[in-house]
Short mmCIF file of C-alpha atoms and ligand atoms in Angstrom, two decimals:
data_model
loop_
_atom_site.label_atom_id
_atom_site.label_comp_id
_atom_site.label_asym_id
_atom_site.label_seq_id
_atom_site.Cartn_x
_atom_site.Cartn_y
_atom_site.Cartn_z
CA MET A 1 -164.99 57.93 -171.82
CA LEU A 2 -167.19 54.86 -172.12
CA GLU A 3 -169.98 56.61 -170.27
CA TRP A 4 -169.89 59.65 -172.58
CA SER A 5 -169.76 57.43 -175.67
CA LYS A 6 -173.09 55.75 -174.90
CA PRO A 7 -175.78 56.73 -177.40
CA GLU A 8 -178.12 57.78 -174.59
CA ARG A 9 -175.42 59.95 -172.98
CA TRP A 10 -173.63 61.43 -175.96
CA ALA A 11 -174.80 64.88 -177.01
CA ASN A 12 -173.27 67.78 -178.81
CA PRO A 13 -171.89 70.07 -176.07
CA SER A 14 -172.90 73.10 -178.14
CA ALA A 15 -176.57 72.08 -178.06
CA LYS A 16 -178.73 74.09 -175.69
CA HIS A 17 -180.96 71.16 -174.62
CA HIS A 18 -180.57 69.27 -171.35
CA SER A 19 -178.21 66.55 -172.67
CA GLY A 20 -176.12 69.13 -174.47
CA LYS A 21 -175.74 71.12 -171.27
CA LEU A 22 -174.58 68.04 -169.36
CA ALA A 23 -172.03 67.35 -172.09
CA ALA A 24 -170.85 70.98 -171.97
CA LYS A 25 -170.42 70.66 -168.20
CA ALA A 26 -168.21 67.59 -168.66
CA ILE A 27 -166.12 69.50 -171.22
CA GLU A 28 -165.73 72.45 -168.85
CA GLN A 29 -164.59 70.12 -166.03
CA ALA A 30 -161.95 68.70 -168.36
CA ARG A 31 -160.87 72.25 -169.24
CA ILE A 32 -160.38 73.01 -165.54
CA ASP A 33 -158.39 69.80 -164.96
CA VAL A 34 -156.13 70.45 -167.94
CA ALA A 35 -155.59 74.08 -166.88
CA GLN A 36 -154.59 72.89 -163.41
CA LEU A 37 -152.14 70.35 -164.79
CA ILE A 38 -150.11 73.08 -166.51
CA ASP A 39 -150.85 75.78 -163.93
CA ALA A 40 -152.63 78.04 -166.41
CA SER A 41 -154.13 81.12 -164.78
CA SER A 42 -157.59 80.34 -166.16
CA GLU A 43 -159.34 77.48 -167.92
CA GLU A 44 -160.22 80.00 -170.64
CA GLU A 45 -156.62 79.69 -171.76
CA ILE A 46 -157.23 76.11 -172.91
CA VAL A 47 -158.33 75.35 -176.49
CA PHE A 48 -159.16 71.71 -177.23
CA CYS A 49 -157.73 70.28 -180.46
CA SER A 50 -157.08 66.91 -182.06
CA GLY A 51 -153.44 66.66 -180.95
CA ALA A 52 -150.21 68.59 -180.56
CA THR A 53 -149.66 68.94 -184.31
CA GLU A 54 -152.94 70.73 -184.77
CA ALA A 55 -152.50 72.77 -181.59
CA LEU A 56 -149.01 73.98 -182.48
CA ASN A 57 -150.01 74.79 -186.07
CA LEU A 58 -153.13 76.56 -184.93
CA GLY A 59 -151.12 78.64 -182.47
CA LEU A 60 -148.21 79.51 -184.76
CA GLN A 61 -150.21 80.08 -187.92
CA GLY A 62 -152.93 81.96 -186.06
CA LEU A 63 -150.35 84.17 -184.42
CA VAL A 64 -148.42 84.90 -187.61
CA ARG A 65 -151.64 85.78 -189.44
CA LEU A 66 -152.67 88.09 -186.63
CA LEU A 67 -149.28 89.80 -186.57
CA HIS A 68 -149.37 90.15 -190.34
CA ALA A 69 -152.88 91.64 -190.28
CA SER A 70 -151.89 94.07 -187.54
CA GLU A 71 -148.69 94.98 -189.45
CA THR A 72 -146.52 94.16 -186.44
CA SER A 73 -142.93 93.84 -187.52
CA THR A 74 -141.86 90.43 -186.21
CA LEU A 75 -139.09 87.86 -186.22
CA VAL A 76 -140.24 84.25 -185.63
CA ALA A 77 -137.40 81.83 -184.94
CA GLY A 78 -137.04 78.17 -184.05
CA PHE A 79 -134.23 75.73 -183.20
CA PRO A 80 -133.20 72.83 -185.45
CA ASP A 81 -134.37 70.09 -183.08
CA GLU A 82 -137.98 71.24 -182.92
CA HIS A 83 -140.52 68.55 -183.79
CA PRO A 84 -141.76 68.87 -187.41
CA ALA A 85 -145.10 70.10 -186.01
CA VAL A 86 -143.22 73.33 -185.29
CA GLY A 87 -140.20 73.10 -187.61
CA GLN A 88 -142.14 72.26 -190.76
CA CYS A 89 -144.85 74.75 -189.85
CA LEU A 90 -142.18 77.48 -189.77
CA VAL A 91 -140.78 76.29 -193.10
CA ALA A 92 -144.26 76.40 -194.64
CA LEU A 93 -144.94 79.87 -193.23
CA LYS A 94 -141.63 81.10 -194.60
CA LYS A 95 -142.76 80.06 -198.09
CA GLN A 96 -145.93 82.15 -197.87
CA ALA A 97 -144.62 85.20 -199.61
CA TYR A 98 -147.47 87.51 -198.62
CA LEU A 99 -146.37 87.32 -194.97
CA GLN A 100 -142.87 88.48 -195.76
CA THR A 101 -143.88 92.12 -195.85
CA ASN A 102 -143.53 92.43 -192.10
CA ILE A 103 -142.61 88.97 -190.81
CA GLU A 104 -139.23 87.31 -191.02
CA ILE A 105 -139.09 83.60 -190.27
CA GLN A 106 -135.91 81.75 -189.33
CA PRO A 107 -136.80 78.07 -188.85
CA GLN A 108 -133.29 76.92 -187.85
CA ILE A 109 -131.31 79.21 -185.59
CA SER A 110 -128.35 77.63 -183.86
CA ASP A 111 -127.78 77.04 -180.18
CA SER A 112 -124.28 78.42 -180.43
CA ASN A 113 -125.50 81.66 -181.94
CA PRO A 114 -128.69 82.36 -180.02
CA ILE A 115 -130.87 85.15 -181.20
CA LYS A 116 -131.48 88.30 -179.21
CA LEU A 117 -132.78 91.52 -180.65
CA PRO A 118 -131.25 94.79 -179.43
CA GLU A 119 -133.42 96.65 -176.90
CA ASN A 120 -134.19 99.38 -179.43
CA ASP A 121 -135.11 96.96 -182.23
CA PRO A 122 -138.83 97.58 -182.88
CA ARG A 123 -139.48 94.00 -184.02
CA LEU A 124 -141.34 91.54 -181.83
CA LEU A 125 -139.40 88.30 -181.32
CA VAL A 126 -141.38 85.06 -181.15
CA LEU A 127 -139.00 82.28 -180.16
CA CYS A 128 -140.00 78.62 -180.47
CA ARG A 129 -138.22 76.36 -177.99
CA MET A 130 -139.63 73.01 -176.95
CA TYR A 131 -139.55 72.21 -173.23
CA ALA A 132 -138.41 68.59 -173.54
CA GLN A 133 -136.85 66.97 -176.60
CA ASN A 134 -138.86 64.02 -177.89
CA GLU A 135 -135.91 61.91 -179.06
CA THR A 136 -133.21 62.61 -176.48
CA GLY A 137 -135.41 63.57 -173.53
CA LYS A 138 -133.26 66.66 -172.90
CA ILE A 139 -135.06 69.29 -170.86
CA TYR A 140 -134.42 72.86 -171.89
CA ASP A 141 -134.09 75.51 -169.22
CA LEU A 142 -136.82 77.82 -170.49
CA LEU A 143 -136.19 80.43 -167.81
CA GLU A 144 -132.62 80.66 -169.03
CA VAL A 145 -133.86 80.87 -172.63
CA ARG A 146 -136.03 83.82 -171.66
CA ARG A 147 -133.21 85.47 -169.74
CA LYS A 148 -130.68 85.01 -172.54
CA ASN A 149 -132.77 85.52 -175.66
CA LEU A 150 -135.89 87.48 -174.97
CA ARG A 151 -136.59 91.07 -174.08
CA ASN A 152 -139.56 92.18 -172.05
CA GLY A 153 -142.61 91.69 -174.24
CA ASP A 154 -141.08 89.08 -176.58
CA TRP A 155 -142.89 85.76 -176.84
CA LEU A 156 -141.88 82.25 -175.87
CA PHE A 157 -143.76 79.64 -177.89
CA SER A 158 -143.17 76.18 -176.47
CA ASP A 159 -143.99 72.67 -177.65
CA LEU A 160 -144.89 71.08 -174.33
CA SER A 161 -145.76 67.66 -175.75
CA GLN A 162 -143.07 65.65 -174.02
CA ALA A 163 -143.06 67.60 -170.79
CA VAL A 164 -146.71 67.61 -169.68
CA GLY A 165 -147.40 64.74 -167.30
CA LYS A 166 -143.72 63.80 -167.12
CA ILE A 167 -142.20 66.79 -165.34
CA PRO A 168 -143.92 69.65 -163.52
CA VAL A 169 -145.10 72.29 -165.98
CA SER A 170 -146.15 75.74 -164.84
CA VAL A 171 -146.79 77.95 -167.85
CA GLN A 172 -146.98 80.92 -165.50
CA GLN A 173 -143.63 80.33 -163.84
CA LEU A 174 -141.98 79.52 -167.16
CA ASP A 175 -143.57 82.64 -168.64
CA ILE A 176 -144.77 80.84 -171.77
CA GLN A 177 -147.15 82.81 -173.98
CA MET A 178 -148.27 79.91 -176.13
CA GLY A 179 -147.82 76.14 -176.07
CA GLY A 180 -149.29 72.89 -177.29
CA PHE A 181 -149.40 69.23 -176.32
CA SER A 182 -151.14 65.90 -176.95
CA GLY A 183 -153.27 63.85 -174.58
CA HIS A 184 -151.84 60.46 -175.48
CA LYS A 185 -148.39 61.32 -174.15
CA PHE A 186 -149.62 61.23 -170.58
CA GLY A 187 -152.25 58.52 -170.63
CA GLY A 188 -155.09 60.34 -172.38
CA PRO A 189 -156.65 59.20 -175.64
CA ALA A 190 -154.90 59.67 -178.98
CA GLY A 191 -156.52 62.34 -181.10
CA THR A 192 -156.83 64.82 -178.26
CA GLY A 193 -154.63 67.83 -177.67
CA VAL A 194 -154.44 71.28 -176.20
CA LEU A 195 -153.39 74.72 -177.31
CA TYR A 196 -152.48 76.93 -174.38
CA LEU A 197 -152.89 80.66 -174.98
CA SER A 198 -151.86 83.05 -172.28
CA ARG A 199 -154.75 85.48 -172.01
CA LYS A 200 -152.45 88.16 -170.72
CA LYS A 201 -151.00 88.30 -174.23
CA THR A 202 -153.42 87.03 -176.77
CA ARG A 203 -156.90 87.63 -175.37
CA LEU A 204 -157.91 84.76 -177.65
CA ASN A 205 -158.06 87.01 -180.70
CA LEU A 206 -155.73 85.02 -182.91
CA GLN A 207 -156.88 84.35 -186.45
CA PRO A 208 -158.37 80.91 -187.03
CA ILE A 209 -156.99 78.64 -189.73
CA THR A 210 -160.22 76.69 -190.14
CA PHE A 211 -163.65 78.27 -190.35
CA GLY A 212 -167.00 76.98 -189.21
CA GLY A 213 -169.17 77.17 -186.10
CA GLY A 214 -168.55 79.10 -182.91
CA GLN A 215 -166.79 76.41 -180.87
CA GLU A 216 -163.68 77.25 -178.85
CA HIS A 217 -164.27 81.01 -179.24
CA GLU A 218 -164.64 80.54 -183.02
CA PHE A 219 -160.92 79.88 -183.02
CA ARG A 220 -161.12 76.10 -183.40
CA PRO A 221 -164.56 75.49 -184.84
CA GLY A 222 -166.16 72.06 -185.15
CA SER A 223 -168.07 69.72 -182.82
CA LEU A 224 -166.02 68.86 -179.78
CA ASN A 225 -164.75 65.32 -179.22
CA LEU A 226 -166.76 64.70 -176.05
CA PRO A 227 -165.45 61.26 -174.95
CA GLY A 228 -161.91 62.18 -175.97
CA ILE A 229 -161.92 65.45 -174.05
CA VAL A 230 -163.42 63.78 -170.98
CA GLY A 231 -160.61 61.18 -171.18
CA LEU A 232 -158.03 63.94 -171.57
CA GLY A 233 -159.37 65.69 -168.46
CA VAL A 234 -159.27 62.52 -166.38
CA ALA A 235 -155.73 61.77 -167.59
CA ALA A 236 -154.73 65.32 -166.61
CA LYS A 237 -156.12 64.84 -163.12
CA ILE A 238 -154.35 61.50 -162.66
CA ALA A 239 -151.09 62.84 -164.13
CA LYS A 240 -151.10 65.74 -161.67
CA ARG A 241 -151.88 63.52 -158.69
CA GLU A 242 -149.38 60.80 -159.59
CA LEU A 243 -146.54 62.77 -161.14
CA ASN A 244 -144.06 62.08 -158.32
CA ILE A 245 -144.71 58.37 -158.17
CA TRP A 246 -144.61 58.07 -161.96
CA GLN A 247 -141.31 59.92 -162.09
CA SER A 248 -139.62 57.87 -159.37
CA THR A 249 -140.90 54.57 -160.81
CA VAL A 250 -139.72 55.15 -164.38
CA LEU A 251 -136.46 56.75 -163.24
CA LYS A 252 -135.55 53.63 -161.25
CA ILE A 253 -136.30 51.47 -164.28
CA ARG A 254 -134.21 53.71 -166.51
CA GLU A 255 -131.30 53.67 -164.05
CA THR A 256 -131.40 49.87 -164.00
CA PHE A 257 -131.45 49.86 -167.81
CA GLU A 258 -128.57 52.29 -168.20
CA THR A 259 -126.36 50.68 -165.54
CA ARG A 260 -126.83 47.25 -167.08
CA ILE A 261 -126.36 48.32 -170.70
CA HIS A 262 -123.08 50.02 -169.77
CA GLU A 263 -121.96 46.68 -168.27
CA LEU A 264 -123.07 44.60 -171.25
CA VAL A 265 -122.11 46.99 -174.06
CA PRO A 266 -119.27 49.19 -172.79
CA GLU A 267 -119.10 51.12 -176.10
CA VAL A 268 -122.73 52.27 -175.81
CA LYS A 269 -123.30 56.03 -175.91
CA ILE A 270 -126.27 57.49 -174.08
CA ILE A 271 -127.34 60.83 -175.52
CA SER A 272 -127.66 63.69 -173.02
CA GLU A 273 -126.68 61.21 -170.31
CA ASN A 274 -125.44 63.83 -167.89
CA GLU A 275 -127.93 66.53 -168.77
CA GLN A 276 -131.35 67.34 -167.38
CA ARG A 277 -133.47 64.67 -169.01
CA LEU A 278 -137.01 63.31 -168.92
CA PRO A 279 -137.02 60.41 -166.44
CA ASN A 280 -138.43 57.89 -168.94
CA THR A 281 -136.20 58.44 -171.95
CA SER A 282 -132.94 56.82 -172.92
CA MET A 283 -131.63 57.41 -176.42
CA ILE A 284 -128.69 55.11 -177.02
CA ILE A 285 -126.23 54.63 -179.84
CA LEU A 286 -125.08 51.03 -180.16
CA PRO A 287 -122.04 49.68 -181.97
CA PRO A 288 -123.35 48.15 -185.26
CA GLU A 289 -122.79 44.50 -184.16
CA ALA A 290 -124.70 45.06 -180.91
CA ALA A 291 -127.55 46.74 -182.80
CA ASP A 292 -127.78 43.78 -185.19
CA LYS A 293 -127.73 41.34 -182.29
CA MET A 294 -130.55 43.20 -180.54
CA LYS A 295 -132.71 43.17 -183.67
CA GLN A 296 -132.13 39.44 -184.20
CA LYS A 297 -132.71 38.41 -180.61
CA LEU A 298 -135.63 40.66 -179.86
CA PRO A 299 -137.70 41.11 -183.00
CA GLY A 300 -140.74 42.06 -180.94
CA LEU A 301 -139.03 44.75 -178.85
CA CYS A 302 -140.97 48.02 -179.08
CA VAL A 303 -138.24 50.64 -179.34
CA THR A 304 -138.02 53.38 -181.93
CA GLN A 305 -135.32 54.80 -184.12
CA GLY A 306 -135.84 58.51 -183.63
CA SER A 307 -139.40 59.73 -183.38
CA ALA A 308 -142.48 57.86 -184.56
CA CYS A 309 -143.20 60.80 -186.87
CA ALA A 310 -139.74 60.55 -188.47
CA SER A 311 -140.26 56.80 -188.89
CA ALA A 312 -143.59 57.50 -190.59
CA SER A 313 -141.90 59.74 -193.18
CA GLY A 314 -138.90 57.41 -193.56
CA LYS A 315 -136.55 60.30 -192.73
CA SER A 316 -133.57 59.83 -190.44
CA SER A 317 -133.33 61.81 -187.23
CA HIS A 318 -132.85 65.56 -187.78
CA VAL A 319 -132.39 65.84 -184.02
CA LEU A 320 -129.34 63.59 -183.85
CA ALA A 321 -127.98 65.18 -187.02
CA ALA A 322 -128.26 68.58 -185.31
CA LEU A 323 -126.19 67.14 -182.44
CA GLY A 324 -123.44 66.32 -184.93
CA ILE A 325 -123.95 62.55 -184.81
CA THR A 326 -122.72 60.71 -187.91
CA LYS A 327 -125.04 58.91 -190.35
CA GLN A 328 -123.77 55.55 -189.06
CA GLY A 329 -124.38 56.61 -185.46
CA ILE A 330 -127.90 57.73 -186.36
CA SER A 331 -128.66 54.40 -188.03
CA ASN A 332 -127.70 52.59 -184.81
CA ALA A 333 -129.57 54.94 -182.46
CA TYR A 334 -132.53 53.57 -180.50
CA ARG A 335 -134.89 55.34 -178.15
CA PHE A 336 -136.04 53.34 -175.16
CA SER A 337 -139.03 54.87 -173.36
CA PHE A 338 -140.20 53.41 -170.07
CA GLY A 339 -143.66 53.45 -168.60
CA ARG A 340 -145.17 52.68 -165.28
CA THR A 341 -146.22 49.21 -166.34
CA ASN A 342 -142.64 48.23 -167.14
CA THR A 343 -140.71 46.41 -164.42
CA GLN A 344 -137.04 46.24 -163.42
CA SER A 345 -136.91 42.49 -164.06
CA GLU A 346 -138.46 42.88 -167.50
CA VAL A 347 -135.79 45.42 -168.44
CA LEU A 348 -132.97 43.19 -167.16
CA GLU A 349 -134.38 40.17 -168.92
CA CYS A 350 -134.64 42.10 -172.15
CA LEU A 351 -131.03 43.32 -171.94
CA ASN A 352 -129.69 39.90 -171.02
CA MET A 353 -131.53 38.35 -173.96
CA ALA A 354 -130.23 40.99 -176.37
CA PHE A 355 -126.65 41.36 -175.24
CA GLY A 356 -125.90 38.70 -172.60
N1 PLP B 401 -144.24 67.60 -180.53
C1 PLP B 401 -143.51 66.63 -179.95
C2 PLP B 401 -142.32 67.01 -179.12
C3 PLP B 401 -143.87 65.29 -180.11
O1 PLP B 401 -143.13 64.34 -179.52
C4 PLP B 401 -145.00 64.98 -180.90
C5 PLP B 401 -145.42 63.58 -181.13
O2 PLP B 401 -144.71 62.64 -181.00
C6 PLP B 401 -145.73 66.03 -181.47
C7 PLP B 401 -145.32 67.33 -181.27
C8 PLP B 401 -146.94 65.75 -182.33
O3 PLP B 401 -147.96 65.16 -181.58
P1 PLP B 401 -149.25 64.52 -182.30
O4 PLP B 401 -148.73 63.44 -183.18
O5 PLP B 401 -150.08 64.00 -181.17
O6 PLP B 401 -149.93 65.59 -183.05
#
């Protein structure tokens, strides 16, 4: 990234001069590395964006506009624990009355009453189901989602933000038609992201939501973020190469954390404890006294209450609410996320200081 930020090296990758061509080559290498990380069938399926929020909005809004323009009768549905980048996008689309002529949007379908259209229903179903939950770490079985909810030809739209770089992701095996994720979740720079578009389905002819130059097939116009995209590509390469070691390292740290916190705070509840979960995530609900003690003893501890995005808007966790957790439980819920630079002894020291 530093190299491509130097004034003598930086060039607009769209420029046809020598420096521009070198920059374009670096972008195309990053596109290949990102495609390989998620097992896309071609690097042409990768659209570079500024983050998952933009990618997911671009995909969903572009798709809905295309389906509206082509008068395809469609049902677009999402689950209540989707990140606002999907959930709020669906809510906003639902308010756009002009779409309602042929598109029905259900932003909050329930897990207990999953949607499946009858075989002879002419509507296309676009189902939004994230791969891994950002607050609880729960991993959804997307193959099962397809088997249970989707007919041949229906679409699976998946927010891959928490999964990429943390668990193996093969968009082909999972049969995902569209997905989005951010670079900073797996070691890349913040402000970079990817929209994945399966070419088998979309042929990149979605409708743009911003208009400008011809970049990214005119679908995401604007000068490309050269150093950022190079960083994203390198992070993708490293994430692919080191996935196993990353997983086993953070899992051991999490196991140490969870074993010890059960000893120190027997009333602790770990969300999705016995479910398929991301190896680095532990969302815990503490009894109020233990939560107060932790805050007093460790004012500098970097844990979050719900997602960073929810904290930014001051809203309490819609994810925990959807799991039926009480308001008091939600106010004492903390998400611990572990990284490769954390150590077992650091985690034990932290717990002993907070609760010992
Ligand atoms: N989706 C999920 C599951 C996330 O966890 C996040 C960010 O935390 C996003 C989408 C949005 O990502 P960004 O803020 O990079 O746009």
